[in-house]
Amino acid sequence: MSNQEKAYKELLEKWKEAVLVASCGGVLHWDQETNMPKGGARHRADQIAFLFGLAHKKATDAKIGELLKEVENSDLTADEFSDSGANIREIKHEYEKSVKVPQELVEEISRTTTIAQGVWVEARKENNFSKFQPHLEKIIKLKRQEADHLGYEKEAYDALLDNYEPGMSTEAIKIIFEGFRQELVDLVHAIADAPKKPDVSILERLYPVDRQKLFSQEAAIAIGYDFTRGRLDIAAHPFTTGLGPGDTRITTRYNPHHFNHAFFGTLHEGGHGIYDQGLPAEHYGTPLAEAVSLGIHESQSRMWENHVGRGRPFWKHFFPRAQQTFPESLGDVKFDDFFFAINDVRPSFIRVEADEVTYNLHIMLRFEIELAFMRGELEVKDLPEVWNKKFTEYFGITPKNDAEGCMQDVHWSSGLVGYFPTYSLGNLYAAQFYARAEEEIKYLDDQFAAGNFSELKKWLNEKIHKHGKRYRAGKLVEVVTGNKLDHKYAMTYLKTKFGELYNL
Ligand code: CO
C-alpha cells in the first residue's frame, strides 16, 4: 500500500467516526419527534447538542486537513468520479467549508435563531410582524457574514445555497425559474378561470385512522419501501431519517377528516426512505453512501408522491382497494371524481398545503426575496409589502395578514436561507428523471395499473441511489437523462396532466 493509499484509508476512518457520532444524534432526534415524553425536552437538547458538537469536532479535526493534503493531486483523485476521487472531493469540500466559518459566528447564529424561533411563533400567532422584524434583520446580517467567510465568486447567495445544493449557482436557478415562472403563472390563472372544478368534500369525509394506517402502509410497501429495514411512525412534522445501513425511518400524521395528509405524506416520505435504503451500505461512513443534495432527495419523494401517486395508473390499482378500505366514504364515489379531487389545483396562501402546480410559485417568491436580502436590495422592514405585491401578481389573490403571508414558514427564523429553492429543484429533477424513466422502461403505466412498481424502483436504485455523492446534482441529471436540467419537462408534465383534468 502506498503512503497515499494509507492516508486515504485513515481519512475515511476518521470521517466515518464523525458520521457514526452524528447518526447516534439522529436516533435521539427521531425518538424526540416520535416517542419522547415532553419532560425530556431539556435533557434531550443537551444530548443532541453534545453529539452533534462532537461530530463537528471530529469532522473539522486538523488531522483531516493534513490527510487531505497527502491524497490530493494523486492517482486517487485523477478521476473525480471514481470512488476515491468522489470521496476526496466531497470530504475536502465539507472540511474546507466547516473550518472557514469562525466558531463565534456559528455560535452567534445558533443563539440568535434559537431566540428568533420563539419570537416567530408568538409574532405569527399575534400577526405582529414588527415583533419579528429586528430578529430577522439580525439573522440576515449574520447570514451575510457567514457567506463572506465561506467565500463566493458572484453572489453571496451562492455560498448559502451550497449548504443545501452543492455546486448549484444562483444564476442557474434564476434562469431556470424565470423561464418556468411565466408559464406557470399562465397555467395557474387558466386553471383558476376554468369552470370545471373537483368536489374536494369527498376527501373530507370520515377516514378512520386505524384504516388509514393500514392503507398507507400497504401503498408504501407496494412502491418498495422496505419495512424490514424501516418503520413508519407518527410525528407532528413528518420527516425521514436514514440512520445507517438497514435502518431508515419514515413518519406521517393522520387526520381522520382528510384522506390526503397521511396517504400522500407516506408516499412522499416513502420516496425519501427508498432513496436512503438504496444508498450503498458497503460505502457507509463516506460520501459515496450519502444523498447528493436536498434537491435530489426531494426529487425522489416528489416522484413517488406526485408522478406516481397522483397519477391515473396508480389509482387504477389502488382505487378499488381504497373503496374496500373506506366503504362508507368512498363506496358511492366515481373513479374520475376521486382522481380529480386528489389533483385539485387552486391558488392558496400556505405553501405546505399547496398543490403540484402552485407549489413552485410559492418557492420562486421566496427565492426572489432571499436573493434580494442577500444582495442588500431589500430591507426586512419592506418584506410584508413586497411579499403581498408579488403574491398578488403570481397567484391573483392577496394575503389578508402576515401570518398567512411572509411569516408562515419556520425557515428564516431558523436561519435556513438558501434552502427553499431545493424544493422546486426537486420537482424539476423529478420531472426530468421521470420523463427519462418512461422512455427507458416499457409500459410503466401498465405496470402501475397492475400494482407493480418494482421496475421504476430498480431503475432509480441503479441510476441514482447507488451512486451516493459520486456526481453533483447537475452532473447526475446529465448522466441519467443525457440533458442539462431544463424546466420544460416539468412544464410539459403539468400542462398535459392538468390541461386534461381542467379541459384547458
Ligand atoms: Co420532502
Short mmCIF file of C-alpha atoms and ligand atoms in Angstrom, two decimals:
data_model
loop_
_atom_site.label_atom_id
_atom_site.label_comp_id
_atom_site.label_asym_id
_atom_site.label_seq_id
_atom_site.Cartn_x
_atom_site.Cartn_y
_atom_site.Cartn_z
CA MET A 1 0.00 0.00 0.00
CA SER A 2 1.43 3.41 -0.97
CA ASN A 3 1.62 6.27 1.52
CA GLN A 4 -1.22 7.97 -0.26
CA GLU A 5 -3.38 4.89 -0.07
CA LYS A 6 -2.61 4.65 3.64
CA ALA A 7 -3.53 8.29 4.14
CA TYR A 8 -6.76 7.77 2.18
CA LYS A 9 -7.69 4.81 4.37
CA GLU A 10 -7.04 6.82 7.51
CA LEU A 11 -9.01 9.76 6.12
CA LEU A 12 -12.06 7.56 5.56
CA GLU A 13 -11.75 6.05 9.04
CA LYS A 14 -11.67 9.50 10.64
CA TRP A 15 -14.59 10.68 8.53
CA LYS A 16 -16.62 7.63 9.42
CA GLU A 17 -16.23 8.38 13.13
CA ALA A 18 -17.91 11.75 12.61
CA VAL A 19 -20.69 10.14 10.57
CA LEU A 20 -21.26 7.48 13.24
CA VAL A 21 -21.49 10.01 16.04
CA ALA A 22 -23.92 12.13 14.02
CA SER A 23 -26.06 9.05 13.33
CA CYS A 24 -26.34 8.46 17.10
CA GLY A 25 -27.66 12.02 17.34
CA GLY A 26 -30.09 11.07 14.59
CA VAL A 27 -31.56 8.24 16.68
CA LEU A 28 -32.10 10.61 19.59
CA HIS A 29 -33.70 13.14 17.28
CA TRP A 30 -36.06 10.52 15.84
CA ASP A 31 -37.02 9.49 19.36
CA GLN A 32 -37.58 13.13 20.33
CA GLU A 33 -40.03 13.61 17.47
CA THR A 34 -41.93 10.33 17.91
CA ASN A 35 -41.79 8.89 21.43
CA MET A 36 -40.10 11.12 23.97
CA PRO A 37 -42.18 12.41 26.89
CA LYS A 38 -42.48 16.20 26.95
CA GLY A 39 -40.48 16.34 30.17
CA GLY A 40 -37.39 15.04 28.40
CA ALA A 41 -37.04 18.03 26.08
CA ARG A 42 -34.36 19.89 28.00
CA HIS A 43 -32.10 16.92 28.61
CA ARG A 44 -32.58 15.74 25.03
CA ALA A 45 -31.50 19.14 23.70
CA ASP A 46 -28.28 18.77 25.74
CA GLN A 47 -27.71 15.22 24.48
CA ILE A 48 -28.22 16.15 20.85
CA ALA A 49 -26.13 19.32 21.08
CA PHE A 50 -23.34 17.28 22.67
CA LEU A 51 -23.37 14.59 19.97
CA PHE A 52 -23.57 16.99 17.03
CA GLY A 53 -20.88 19.13 18.63
CA LEU A 54 -18.69 16.04 18.93
CA ALA A 55 -19.42 15.05 15.32
CA HIS A 56 -18.50 18.57 14.19
CA LYS A 57 -15.27 18.43 16.15
CA LYS A 58 -14.34 15.13 14.53
CA ALA A 59 -15.20 16.37 11.04
CA THR A 60 -13.10 19.52 11.48
CA ASP A 61 -10.09 17.81 13.12
CA ALA A 62 -6.87 19.35 11.74
CA LYS A 63 -5.65 15.80 11.04
CA ILE A 64 -8.28 15.57 8.30
CA GLY A 65 -6.78 18.65 6.68
CA GLU A 66 -3.32 17.04 6.77
CA LEU A 67 -4.57 13.77 5.31
CA LEU A 68 -6.40 15.64 2.56
CA LYS A 69 -3.14 17.36 1.58
CA GLU A 70 -1.47 13.97 1.26
CA VAL A 71 -4.09 12.46 -1.00
CA GLU A 72 -4.86 15.49 -3.15
CA ASN A 73 -3.42 15.58 -6.67
CA SER A 74 -2.57 11.90 -6.59
CA ASP A 75 -3.69 8.86 -8.59
CA LEU A 76 -6.58 8.68 -6.14
CA THR A 77 -8.04 11.93 -7.43
CA ALA A 78 -7.14 11.53 -11.12
CA ASP A 79 -10.73 10.64 -11.92
CA GLU A 80 -13.07 12.80 -9.86
CA PHE A 81 -15.93 10.32 -10.38
CA SER A 82 -14.01 7.26 -9.18
CA ASP A 83 -14.71 6.03 -5.62
CA SER A 84 -11.67 7.73 -4.16
CA GLY A 85 -11.95 10.78 -6.41
CA ALA A 86 -15.53 11.47 -5.34
CA ASN A 87 -14.88 10.75 -1.66
CA ILE A 88 -11.86 13.04 -1.51
CA ARG A 89 -13.63 15.79 -3.49
CA GLU A 90 -16.62 15.81 -1.15
CA ILE A 91 -14.72 15.45 2.14
CA LYS A 92 -12.44 18.30 1.08
CA HIS A 93 -15.45 20.44 0.19
CA GLU A 94 -17.13 19.82 3.56
CA TYR A 95 -13.95 20.18 5.54
CA GLU A 96 -12.90 23.45 3.95
CA LYS A 97 -16.32 24.94 4.44
CA SER A 98 -16.58 23.98 8.08
CA VAL A 99 -13.21 25.46 9.00
CA LYS A 100 -13.90 28.74 7.19
CA VAL A 101 -16.69 29.97 9.44
CA PRO A 102 -15.36 31.12 12.83
CA GLN A 103 -16.74 29.30 15.85
CA GLU A 104 -18.00 32.59 17.39
CA LEU A 105 -20.16 33.25 14.34
CA VAL A 106 -21.55 29.70 14.34
CA GLU A 107 -22.49 30.15 18.00
CA GLU A 108 -23.99 33.60 17.45
CA ILE A 109 -26.16 32.29 14.62
CA SER A 110 -27.27 29.41 16.82
CA ARG A 111 -28.14 31.70 19.75
CA THR A 112 -29.90 34.23 17.53
CA THR A 113 -32.03 31.68 15.73
CA THR A 114 -33.00 29.87 18.94
CA ILE A 115 -34.42 33.15 20.28
CA ALA A 116 -35.87 34.15 16.90
CA GLN A 117 -37.85 30.91 16.61
CA GLY A 118 -39.59 31.55 19.92
CA VAL A 119 -40.38 35.12 18.86
CA TRP A 120 -41.56 33.97 15.43
CA VAL A 121 -44.08 31.55 16.97
CA GLU A 122 -45.56 34.38 19.05
CA ALA A 123 -45.40 37.03 16.32
CA ARG A 124 -47.18 34.71 13.90
CA LYS A 125 -49.87 33.94 16.45
CA GLU A 126 -50.38 37.65 17.16
CA ASN A 127 -49.95 38.55 13.49
CA ASN A 128 -47.36 41.11 14.54
CA PHE A 129 -44.56 41.44 12.01
CA SER A 130 -42.80 44.31 13.76
CA LYS A 131 -42.14 41.99 16.70
CA PHE A 132 -40.29 39.57 14.42
CA GLN A 133 -38.60 42.22 12.28
CA PRO A 134 -35.50 43.02 14.41
CA HIS A 135 -34.75 39.30 14.78
CA LEU A 136 -34.97 38.68 11.06
CA GLU A 137 -32.78 41.73 10.44
CA LYS A 138 -30.11 40.26 12.68
CA ILE A 139 -30.37 36.84 11.02
CA ILE A 140 -29.97 38.31 7.54
CA LYS A 141 -26.93 40.30 8.72
CA LEU A 142 -25.35 37.18 10.23
CA LYS A 143 -26.07 35.07 7.14
CA ARG A 144 -24.31 37.69 5.01
CA GLN A 145 -21.30 37.42 7.32
CA GLU A 146 -21.45 33.63 7.01
CA ALA A 147 -21.46 33.93 3.21
CA ASP A 148 -18.48 36.29 3.34
CA HIS A 149 -16.50 33.77 5.39
CA LEU A 150 -17.49 30.90 3.14
CA GLY A 151 -16.48 32.93 0.09
CA TYR A 152 -18.12 33.20 -3.30
CA GLU A 153 -17.38 34.42 -6.78
CA LYS A 154 -20.52 36.22 -7.91
CA GLU A 155 -23.29 36.16 -5.34
CA ALA A 156 -23.27 35.95 -1.57
CA TYR A 157 -26.35 33.75 -2.02
CA ASP A 158 -24.21 31.17 -3.85
CA ALA A 159 -22.32 30.45 -0.64
CA LEU A 160 -25.53 29.72 1.29
CA LEU A 161 -27.15 27.73 -1.50
CA ASP A 162 -24.11 25.49 -1.48
CA ASN A 163 -25.02 24.32 2.04
CA TYR A 164 -28.07 22.53 0.60
CA GLU A 165 -27.43 22.11 -3.12
CA PRO A 166 -23.66 21.81 -3.58
CA GLY A 167 -22.43 23.08 -6.92
CA MET A 168 -25.68 24.81 -7.88
CA SER A 169 -25.42 28.53 -8.71
CA THR A 170 -27.83 31.38 -8.12
CA GLU A 171 -27.51 32.33 -11.77
CA ALA A 172 -28.53 28.87 -12.98
CA ILE A 173 -31.57 28.85 -10.68
CA LYS A 174 -32.53 32.37 -11.73
CA ILE A 175 -32.50 31.43 -15.41
CA ILE A 176 -34.49 28.25 -14.87
CA PHE A 177 -37.03 29.83 -12.51
CA GLU A 178 -37.62 32.86 -14.73
CA GLY A 179 -38.43 30.69 -17.73
CA PHE A 180 -40.62 28.43 -15.59
CA ARG A 181 -42.43 31.21 -13.75
CA GLN A 182 -44.24 32.93 -16.59
CA GLU A 183 -45.53 29.65 -17.99
CA LEU A 184 -46.63 28.58 -14.52
CA VAL A 185 -48.44 31.83 -13.79
CA ASP A 186 -50.32 31.42 -17.07
CA LEU A 187 -51.26 27.84 -16.20
CA VAL A 188 -52.37 28.77 -12.67
CA HIS A 189 -54.56 31.57 -14.00
CA ALA A 190 -56.04 29.31 -16.70
CA ILE A 191 -56.92 26.69 -14.08
CA ALA A 192 -58.38 29.32 -11.73
CA ASP A 193 -60.60 30.55 -14.61
CA ALA A 194 -61.67 27.05 -15.70
CA PRO A 195 -65.33 26.37 -14.97
CA LYS A 196 -64.66 22.69 -14.21
CA LYS A 197 -63.83 22.14 -10.52
CA PRO A 198 -63.43 18.99 -8.45
CA ASP A 199 -65.64 18.22 -5.47
CA VAL A 200 -62.98 18.08 -2.75
CA SER A 201 -65.52 17.44 0.00
CA ILE A 202 -65.28 13.70 -0.71
CA LEU A 203 -61.76 13.80 0.75
CA GLU A 204 -63.08 15.43 3.92
CA ARG A 205 -65.40 12.59 4.90
CA LEU A 206 -64.54 10.29 7.78
CA TYR A 207 -61.41 8.18 7.20
CA PRO A 208 -60.75 6.22 10.42
CA VAL A 209 -57.12 6.49 11.46
CA ASP A 210 -56.51 2.77 12.01
CA ARG A 211 -57.62 2.02 8.46
CA GLN A 212 -55.66 4.96 7.03
CA LYS A 213 -52.64 3.47 8.72
CA LEU A 214 -53.07 0.07 7.08
CA PHE A 215 -53.87 1.58 3.71
CA SER A 216 -50.89 3.95 3.54
CA GLN A 217 -48.63 1.18 4.82
CA GLU A 218 -49.87 -1.07 2.00
CA ALA A 219 -49.01 1.66 -0.52
CA ALA A 220 -45.56 2.26 0.98
CA ILE A 221 -44.81 -1.46 0.72
CA ALA A 222 -46.12 -1.57 -2.86
CA ILE A 223 -43.80 1.22 -4.06
CA GLY A 224 -40.83 -0.57 -2.49
CA TYR A 225 -40.22 0.92 0.94
CA ASP A 226 -38.71 -1.99 2.87
CA PHE A 227 -40.21 -2.45 6.35
CA THR A 228 -37.57 -4.99 7.37
CA ARG A 229 -35.14 -2.06 7.14
CA GLY A 230 -37.51 0.67 8.18
CA ARG A 231 -40.57 1.71 10.14
CA LEU A 232 -43.45 4.13 9.94
CA ASP A 233 -44.34 6.22 12.98
CA ILE A 234 -46.36 9.30 13.82
CA ALA A 235 -44.80 12.77 14.03
CA ALA A 236 -46.32 16.25 14.12
CA HIS A 237 -43.93 17.42 11.40
CA PRO A 238 -43.30 14.35 9.23
CA PHE A 239 -39.73 13.60 8.21
CA THR A 240 -37.47 10.75 7.11
CA THR A 241 -34.26 9.81 8.80
CA GLY A 242 -31.63 7.49 7.35
CA LEU A 243 -29.84 6.26 10.45
CA GLY A 244 -27.48 3.93 8.62
CA PRO A 245 -27.47 0.67 6.64
CA GLY A 246 -30.57 -1.34 7.42
CA ASP A 247 -32.33 1.41 9.35
CA THR A 248 -34.25 4.17 7.58
CA ARG A 249 -37.34 5.51 9.32
CA ILE A 250 -40.29 7.45 7.98
CA THR A 251 -43.08 9.31 9.77
CA THR A 252 -46.50 10.67 8.94
CA ARG A 253 -49.51 12.28 10.64
CA TYR A 254 -53.17 11.29 10.49
CA ASN A 255 -56.25 13.43 10.11
CA PRO A 256 -59.46 11.37 10.38
CA HIS A 257 -61.27 14.06 8.35
CA HIS A 258 -58.88 14.26 5.45
CA PHE A 259 -57.73 11.50 3.17
CA ASN A 260 -54.68 13.29 1.75
CA HIS A 261 -52.37 14.11 4.63
CA ALA A 262 -51.35 10.66 5.76
CA PHE A 263 -51.64 8.91 2.40
CA PHE A 264 -49.64 11.31 0.22
CA GLY A 265 -47.41 12.16 3.16
CA THR A 266 -46.49 8.49 3.48
CA LEU A 267 -45.77 8.19 -0.25
CA HIS A 268 -43.64 11.34 -0.01
CA GLU A 269 -41.61 10.16 2.97
CA GLY A 270 -41.58 6.66 1.50
CA GLY A 271 -39.85 8.14 -1.56
CA HIS A 272 -37.22 9.72 0.68
CA GLY A 273 -36.92 6.41 2.52
CA ILE A 274 -36.46 4.37 -0.67
CA TYR A 275 -33.58 6.68 -1.61
CA ASP A 276 -31.85 6.23 1.75
CA GLN A 277 -32.44 2.48 1.66
CA GLY A 278 -30.84 2.41 -1.80
CA LEU A 279 -27.58 4.05 -0.75
CA PRO A 280 -24.68 1.57 -0.93
CA ALA A 281 -24.16 0.04 2.54
CA GLU A 282 -20.59 -1.02 1.70
CA HIS A 283 -19.61 2.67 1.49
CA TYR A 284 -21.29 3.66 4.75
CA GLY A 285 -19.45 6.47 6.51
CA THR A 286 -18.17 8.01 3.27
CA PRO A 287 -19.77 10.49 0.83
CA LEU A 288 -20.42 7.61 -1.57
CA ALA A 289 -23.17 6.46 0.81
CA GLU A 290 -24.74 9.90 1.19
CA ALA A 291 -27.50 11.62 -0.75
CA VAL A 292 -26.40 14.07 -3.44
CA SER A 293 -28.30 17.12 -2.19
CA LEU A 294 -31.60 18.21 -0.70
CA GLY A 295 -32.97 18.82 -4.20
CA ILE A 296 -32.14 15.31 -5.40
CA HIS A 297 -33.60 13.88 -2.19
CA GLU A 298 -36.77 15.85 -2.77
CA SER A 299 -36.93 14.63 -6.39
CA GLN A 300 -37.31 11.09 -5.10
CA SER A 301 -40.11 11.93 -2.68
CA ARG A 302 -41.99 14.05 -5.20
CA MET A 303 -41.70 11.47 -7.94
CA TRP A 304 -43.42 8.82 -5.82
CA GLU A 305 -45.90 11.23 -4.31
CA ASN A 306 -46.89 13.10 -7.49
CA HIS A 307 -45.77 11.49 -10.74
CA VAL A 308 -46.67 8.03 -9.49
CA GLY A 309 -49.05 8.52 -6.54
CA ARG A 310 -51.21 11.24 -8.07
CA GLY A 311 -51.29 9.51 -11.45
CA ARG A 312 -54.19 7.70 -13.10
CA PRO A 313 -52.47 4.28 -13.47
CA PHE A 314 -51.62 4.16 -9.76
CA TRP A 315 -55.28 4.66 -8.84
CA LYS A 316 -56.47 2.07 -11.32
CA HIS A 317 -54.87 -0.36 -8.91
CA PHE A 318 -55.47 1.46 -5.64
CA PHE A 319 -58.93 2.99 -6.01
CA PRO A 320 -60.79 -0.34 -5.67
CA ARG A 321 -58.62 -1.03 -2.62
CA ALA A 322 -59.48 2.41 -1.22
CA GLN A 323 -63.18 1.71 -1.75
CA GLN A 324 -62.88 -1.61 0.09
CA THR A 325 -60.98 0.05 2.93
CA PHE A 326 -63.32 3.05 3.30
CA PRO A 327 -66.69 1.82 2.00
CA GLU A 328 -68.70 4.42 3.97
CA SER A 329 -66.75 7.32 2.46
CA LEU A 330 -65.77 6.11 -1.00
CA GLY A 331 -68.34 3.41 -1.81
CA ASP A 332 -70.52 5.80 -3.82
CA VAL A 333 -67.66 7.83 -5.36
CA LYS A 334 -66.76 7.52 -9.04
CA PHE A 335 -63.14 6.98 -10.05
CA ASP A 336 -62.93 10.19 -12.07
CA ASP A 337 -64.36 12.30 -9.25
CA PHE A 338 -61.88 10.89 -6.75
CA PHE A 339 -58.99 11.29 -9.16
CA PHE A 340 -59.94 14.91 -9.89
CA ALA A 341 -60.32 15.68 -6.17
CA ILE A 342 -56.82 14.44 -5.26
CA ASN A 343 -55.48 16.62 -8.08
CA ASP A 344 -57.28 19.80 -7.10
CA VAL A 345 -55.31 22.94 -8.04
CA ARG A 346 -56.13 26.30 -6.58
CA PRO A 347 -54.17 29.37 -5.54
CA SER A 348 -53.84 29.40 -1.76
CA PHE A 349 -51.75 31.23 0.80
CA ILE A 350 -49.97 28.44 2.63
CA ARG A 351 -47.01 26.76 0.91
CA VAL A 352 -47.16 23.45 2.79
CA GLU A 353 -50.77 22.94 1.70
CA ALA A 354 -50.15 23.86 -1.93
CA ASP A 355 -50.79 21.57 -4.92
CA GLU A 356 -48.26 20.43 -7.52
CA VAL A 357 -48.76 23.42 -9.81
CA THR A 358 -48.91 26.41 -7.47
CA TYR A 359 -46.23 25.00 -5.16
CA ASN A 360 -43.42 26.19 -7.38
CA LEU A 361 -44.68 29.77 -7.36
CA HIS A 362 -44.51 29.77 -3.55
CA ILE A 363 -40.85 28.82 -3.85
CA MET A 364 -39.96 31.34 -6.55
CA LEU A 365 -41.40 34.15 -4.49
CA ARG A 366 -39.25 33.14 -1.52
CA PHE A 367 -36.15 32.70 -3.67
CA GLU A 368 -36.52 36.19 -5.16
CA ILE A 369 -36.93 37.70 -1.71
CA GLU A 370 -34.00 35.83 -0.15
CA LEU A 371 -31.78 36.82 -3.04
CA ALA A 372 -32.79 40.48 -2.67
CA PHE A 373 -31.98 40.28 1.07
CA MET A 374 -28.54 38.86 0.41
CA ARG A 375 -27.83 41.41 -2.30
CA GLY A 376 -28.89 44.21 0.04
CA GLU A 377 -31.63 45.23 -2.39
CA LEU A 378 -34.46 44.65 0.06
CA GLU A 379 -34.78 45.71 3.68
CA VAL A 380 -36.55 43.48 6.16
CA LYS A 381 -38.99 46.26 7.08
CA ASP A 382 -40.31 46.22 3.50
CA LEU A 383 -40.83 42.45 3.44
CA PRO A 384 -44.63 42.37 4.03
CA GLU A 385 -45.28 44.89 1.28
CA VAL A 386 -43.03 43.17 -1.27
CA TRP A 387 -44.40 39.74 -0.33
CA ASN A 388 -48.01 40.78 -0.83
CA LYS A 389 -47.29 42.57 -4.10
CA LYS A 390 -45.51 39.59 -5.62
CA PHE A 391 -48.08 37.19 -4.22
CA THR A 392 -50.94 39.05 -5.87
CA GLU A 393 -49.07 39.14 -9.16
CA TYR A 394 -48.31 35.40 -9.20
CA PHE A 395 -51.43 33.94 -7.57
CA GLY A 396 -54.12 36.51 -8.24
CA ILE A 397 -55.03 36.63 -4.52
CA THR A 398 -53.67 38.79 -1.67
CA PRO A 399 -52.87 37.55 1.85
CA LYS A 400 -55.09 39.14 4.46
CA ASN A 401 -52.31 39.27 7.03
CA ASP A 402 -48.62 38.49 7.53
CA ALA A 403 -49.34 35.28 9.45
CA GLU A 404 -50.67 33.76 6.23
CA GLY A 405 -48.15 35.80 4.25
CA CYS A 406 -44.47 36.42 4.92
CA MET A 407 -44.43 34.89 8.44
CA GLN A 408 -45.82 31.44 7.60
CA ASP A 409 -42.58 29.43 7.30
CA VAL A 410 -40.17 28.33 10.00
CA HIS A 411 -37.14 28.55 7.69
CA TRP A 412 -35.99 32.17 8.05
CA SER A 413 -36.36 32.24 11.82
CA SER A 414 -34.19 29.09 11.89
CA GLY A 415 -31.51 30.72 9.74
CA LEU A 416 -32.24 28.47 6.75
CA VAL A 417 -31.51 30.89 3.92
CA GLY A 418 -30.85 29.24 0.54
CA TYR A 419 -32.94 26.18 1.39
CA PHE A 420 -36.23 26.99 -0.36
CA PRO A 421 -35.05 26.57 -3.98
CA THR A 422 -34.26 22.90 -3.30
CA TYR A 423 -37.99 22.12 -3.09
CA SER A 424 -38.65 23.33 -6.62
CA LEU A 425 -35.40 21.91 -7.90
CA GLY A 426 -36.75 18.62 -6.55
CA ASN A 427 -39.83 18.99 -8.74
CA LEU A 428 -37.71 19.84 -11.77
CA TYR A 429 -35.31 16.94 -11.25
CA ALA A 430 -38.24 14.59 -10.62
CA ALA A 431 -39.97 15.54 -13.88
CA GLN A 432 -36.78 15.17 -15.92
CA PHE A 433 -35.85 11.81 -14.33
CA TYR A 434 -39.39 10.54 -14.73
CA ALA A 435 -39.55 11.52 -18.42
CA ARG A 436 -36.37 9.50 -18.90
CA ALA A 437 -37.68 6.52 -16.94
CA GLU A 438 -40.79 6.48 -19.13
CA GLU A 439 -38.57 6.29 -22.20
CA GLU A 440 -36.36 3.55 -20.84
CA ILE A 441 -38.92 1.35 -19.10
CA LYS A 442 -41.60 -0.01 -21.35
CA TYR A 443 -45.24 0.02 -20.26
CA LEU A 444 -44.67 1.81 -16.99
CA ASP A 445 -48.34 2.82 -16.85
CA ASP A 446 -49.50 -0.77 -17.38
CA GLN A 447 -47.21 -1.95 -14.60
CA PHE A 448 -48.58 0.64 -12.18
CA ALA A 449 -52.17 -0.22 -13.09
CA ALA A 450 -51.32 -3.82 -12.16
CA GLY A 451 -49.86 -2.69 -8.83
CA ASN A 452 -46.28 -3.34 -9.90
CA PHE A 453 -43.84 -0.57 -9.06
CA SER A 454 -40.63 -2.59 -8.81
CA GLU A 455 -39.20 -1.71 -12.23
CA LEU A 456 -39.25 2.01 -11.52
CA LYS A 457 -37.74 1.45 -8.08
CA LYS A 458 -34.99 -0.71 -9.57
CA TRP A 459 -34.32 1.94 -12.21
CA LEU A 460 -33.95 4.63 -9.52
CA ASN A 461 -31.71 2.34 -7.43
CA GLU A 462 -29.42 1.80 -10.42
CA LYS A 463 -29.41 5.27 -11.92
CA ILE A 464 -29.46 7.44 -8.82
CA HIS A 465 -29.36 5.82 -5.38
CA LYS A 466 -26.37 3.53 -5.71
CA HIS A 467 -24.08 6.43 -6.73
CA GLY A 468 -24.35 8.30 -3.42
CA LYS A 469 -22.44 11.55 -3.89
CA ARG A 470 -20.38 10.31 -6.86
CA TYR A 471 -21.90 13.06 -9.02
CA ARG A 472 -23.11 16.51 -8.08
CA ALA A 473 -26.77 17.18 -8.88
CA GLY A 474 -26.23 18.95 -12.22
CA LYS A 475 -23.89 16.22 -13.45
CA LEU A 476 -26.19 13.44 -12.22
CA VAL A 477 -29.07 14.91 -14.24
CA GLU A 478 -26.86 14.85 -17.34
CA VAL A 479 -25.59 11.34 -16.68
CA VAL A 480 -29.08 9.94 -16.09
CA THR A 481 -31.08 11.86 -18.71
CA GLY A 482 -28.48 12.90 -21.29
CA ASN A 483 -29.51 16.54 -20.92
CA LYS A 484 -28.89 19.52 -18.68
CA LEU A 485 -31.57 20.49 -16.17
CA ASP A 486 -34.45 22.08 -18.04
CA HIS A 487 -37.86 23.23 -16.82
CA LYS A 488 -39.57 22.01 -19.99
CA TYR A 489 -40.02 18.50 -18.55
CA ALA A 490 -41.93 19.77 -15.53
CA MET A 491 -43.93 22.20 -17.64
CA THR A 492 -44.91 19.54 -20.17
CA TYR A 493 -45.92 17.19 -17.38
CA LEU A 494 -48.05 19.82 -15.62
CA LYS A 495 -49.65 21.15 -18.81
CA THR A 496 -50.56 17.68 -20.06
CA LYS A 497 -51.95 16.40 -16.79
CA PHE A 498 -53.88 19.48 -15.70
CA GLY A 499 -54.88 20.51 -19.20
CA GLU A 500 -56.70 17.21 -19.42
CA LEU A 501 -58.26 17.45 -15.96
CA TYR A 502 -59.48 21.02 -16.32
CA ASN A 503 -60.34 20.87 -20.06
CA LEU A 504 -57.93 23.69 -20.91
CO CO B 1 -39.55 16.03 1.36
#
